[in-house]
mmCIF file of C-alpha atoms in Angstrom:
data_model
loop_
_atom_site.group_PDB
_atom_site.id
_atom_site.type_symbol
_atom_site.label_atom_id
_atom_site.label_comp_id
_atom_site.label_asym_id
_atom_site.label_seq_id
_atom_site.Cartn_x
_atom_site.Cartn_y
_atom_site.Cartn_z
ATOM 1 C CA UNK A 1 11.808 -10.314 1.341
ATOM 2 C CA UNK A 2 9.466 -9.507 -1.548
ATOM 3 C CA UNK A 3 11.045 -9.466 -4.999
ATOM 4 C CA UNK A 4 9.607 -7.086 -7.640
ATOM 5 C CA UNK A 5 10.888 -8.177 -11.031
ATOM 6 C CA UNK A 6 10.806 -6.234 -14.295
ATOM 7 C CA UNK A 7 9.972 -9.249 -16.464
ATOM 8 C CA UNK A 8 11.018 -8.134 -19.927
ATOM 9 C CA UNK A 9 14.101 -6.455 -18.531
ATOM 10 C CA UNK A 10 15.194 -9.704 -16.869
ATOM 11 C CA UNK A 11 14.464 -11.756 -19.992
ATOM 12 C CA UNK A 12 16.855 -9.495 -21.916
ATOM 13 C CA UNK A 13 19.646 -10.342 -19.458
ATOM 14 C CA UNK A 14 19.193 -14.099 -19.198
ATOM 15 C CA UNK A 15 21.494 -16.140 -21.429
ATOM 16 C CA UNK A 16 18.915 -18.767 -22.411
ATOM 17 C CA UNK A 17 15.914 -16.450 -22.974
ATOM 18 C CA UNK A 18 15.195 -14.067 -25.838
ATOM 19 C CA UNK A 19 12.709 -11.219 -26.093
ATOM 20 C CA UNK A 20 11.805 -12.232 -29.651
ATOM 21 C CA UNK A 21 10.659 -15.678 -28.448
ATOM 22 C CA UNK A 22 6.837 -15.712 -28.388
ATOM 23 C CA UNK A 23 6.989 -17.849 -25.215
ATOM 24 C CA UNK A 24 9.599 -15.769 -23.385
ATOM 25 C CA UNK A 25 7.266 -14.750 -20.549
ATOM 26 C CA UNK A 26 6.208 -18.346 -19.842
ATOM 27 C CA UNK A 27 9.830 -19.511 -19.916
ATOM 28 C CA UNK A 28 10.847 -16.805 -17.449
ATOM 29 C CA UNK A 29 7.905 -17.705 -15.256
ATOM 30 C CA UNK A 30 9.022 -21.372 -15.238
ATOM 31 C CA UNK A 31 12.451 -20.225 -13.958
ATOM 32 C CA UNK A 32 10.821 -18.070 -11.293
ATOM 33 C CA UNK A 33 8.478 -20.856 -10.152
ATOM 34 C CA UNK A 34 11.491 -23.152 -9.660
ATOM 35 C CA UNK A 35 13.305 -20.384 -7.762
ATOM 36 C CA UNK A 36 10.231 -19.822 -5.565
ATOM 37 C CA UNK A 37 10.029 -23.567 -4.819
ATOM 38 C CA UNK A 38 13.697 -23.655 -3.744
ATOM 39 C CA UNK A 39 13.782 -20.455 -1.715
ATOM 40 C CA UNK A 40 10.246 -19.701 -0.578
ATOM 41 C CA UNK A 41 10.811 -16.054 -1.516
ATOM 42 C CA UNK A 42 7.786 -13.911 -2.382
ATOM 43 C CA UNK A 43 7.999 -13.043 -6.091
ATOM 44 C CA UNK A 44 6.053 -10.621 -8.265
ATOM 45 C CA UNK A 45 6.986 -10.322 -11.926
ATOM 46 C CA UNK A 46 5.591 -7.359 -13.839
ATOM 47 C CA UNK A 47 5.447 -7.288 -17.636
ATOM 48 C CA UNK A 48 4.748 -4.447 -20.020
ATOM 49 C CA UNK A 49 1.493 -4.967 -21.877
ATOM 50 C CA UNK A 50 1.531 -6.264 -25.418
ATOM 51 C CA UNK A 51 -0.597 -7.950 -28.051
ATOM 52 C CA UNK A 52 -0.706 -11.324 -26.320
ATOM 53 C CA UNK A 53 -1.336 -10.062 -22.802
ATOM 54 C CA UNK A 54 -4.368 -9.156 -20.780
ATOM 55 C CA UNK A 55 -3.504 -5.555 -19.928
ATOM 56 C CA UNK A 56 -4.000 -4.588 -16.321
ATOM 57 C CA UNK A 57 -4.549 -8.165 -15.217
ATOM 58 C CA UNK A 58 -2.725 -10.271 -12.690
ATOM 59 C CA UNK A 59 -2.609 -13.966 -11.887
ATOM 60 C CA UNK A 60 -0.711 -16.415 -9.717
ATOM 61 C CA UNK A 61 1.239 -19.300 -11.117
ATOM 62 C CA UNK A 62 3.255 -21.661 -8.959
ATOM 63 C CA UNK A 63 3.127 -19.155 -6.126
ATOM 64 C CA UNK A 64 4.529 -16.345 -8.304
ATOM 65 C CA UNK A 65 2.342 -13.285 -8.848
ATOM 66 C CA UNK A 66 2.301 -12.169 -12.484
ATOM 67 C CA UNK A 67 1.055 -8.680 -13.330
ATOM 68 C CA UNK A 68 0.615 -7.034 -16.719
ATOM 69 C CA UNK A 69 0.808 -3.264 -17.046
ATOM 70 C CA UNK A 70 -2.429 -1.611 -18.140
ATOM 71 C CA UNK A 71 -2.551 0.427 -21.362
ATOM 72 C CA UNK A 72 -0.617 3.669 -21.083
ATOM 73 C CA UNK A 73 1.603 2.422 -18.258
ATOM 74 C CA UNK A 74 4.843 0.482 -18.182
ATOM 75 C CA UNK A 75 6.184 -2.188 -15.881
ATOM 76 C CA UNK A 76 8.794 0.378 -14.793
ATOM 77 C CA UNK A 77 6.076 2.786 -13.674
ATOM 78 C CA UNK A 78 4.204 0.087 -11.773
ATOM 79 C CA UNK A 79 7.348 -1.058 -9.981
ATOM 80 C CA UNK A 80 8.353 2.501 -9.039
ATOM 81 C CA UNK A 81 4.832 3.193 -7.739
ATOM 82 C CA UNK A 82 4.821 0.017 -5.650
ATOM 83 C CA UNK A 83 8.175 0.962 -4.131
ATOM 84 C CA UNK A 84 6.991 4.485 -3.295
ATOM 85 C CA UNK A 85 3.769 3.176 -1.713
ATOM 86 C CA UNK A 86 5.377 0.343 0.258
ATOM 87 C CA UNK A 87 4.953 0.547 4.015
ATOM 88 C CA UNK A 88 8.348 -1.122 4.429
ATOM 89 C CA UNK A 89 10.379 -0.473 1.259
ATOM 90 C CA UNK A 90 13.471 -2.054 2.851
ATOM 91 C CA UNK A 91 11.658 -5.403 2.580
ATOM 92 C CA UNK A 92 11.586 -5.091 -1.231
ATOM 93 C CA UNK A 93 14.236 -6.346 -3.633
ATOM 94 C CA UNK A 94 13.863 -4.819 -7.103
ATOM 95 C CA UNK A 95 15.250 -6.623 -10.148
ATOM 96 C CA UNK A 96 15.755 -4.260 -13.087
ATOM 97 C CA UNK A 97 18.629 -2.668 -14.942
ATOM 98 C CA UNK A 98 16.450 0.335 -15.809
ATOM 99 C CA UNK A 99 17.960 3.433 -14.196
ATOM 100 C CA UNK A 100 14.628 5.045 -13.333
ATOM 101 C CA UNK A 101 13.503 1.893 -11.547
ATOM 102 C CA UNK A 102 16.837 1.638 -9.731
ATOM 103 C CA UNK A 103 16.555 5.261 -8.614
ATOM 104 C CA UNK A 104 13.037 4.691 -7.285
ATOM 105 C CA UNK A 105 14.235 1.574 -5.453
ATOM 106 C CA UNK A 106 17.085 3.422 -3.757
#
């Protein structure tokens, strides 16, 4: 199973994380790295671009792939595109409360 995670969307739903925290992405990533270590699941977290991000870049941290949306695109768009292009979309688990992303995942 490959998890595609809408990073800022998930931060907004976690009780101990806040979107107005300047370190919210790193804190979420720490949670995801621990989850990856326990489960071995393949995780990709996608964030919208912002002032402190390298737009359009990706990196790996603790086995978790982190991707930042390029200018003019959103994490939602990237996730929906990845789902549409997947050779085996049933092997994807999408984490987002955004309706457009949920529709693309279905």
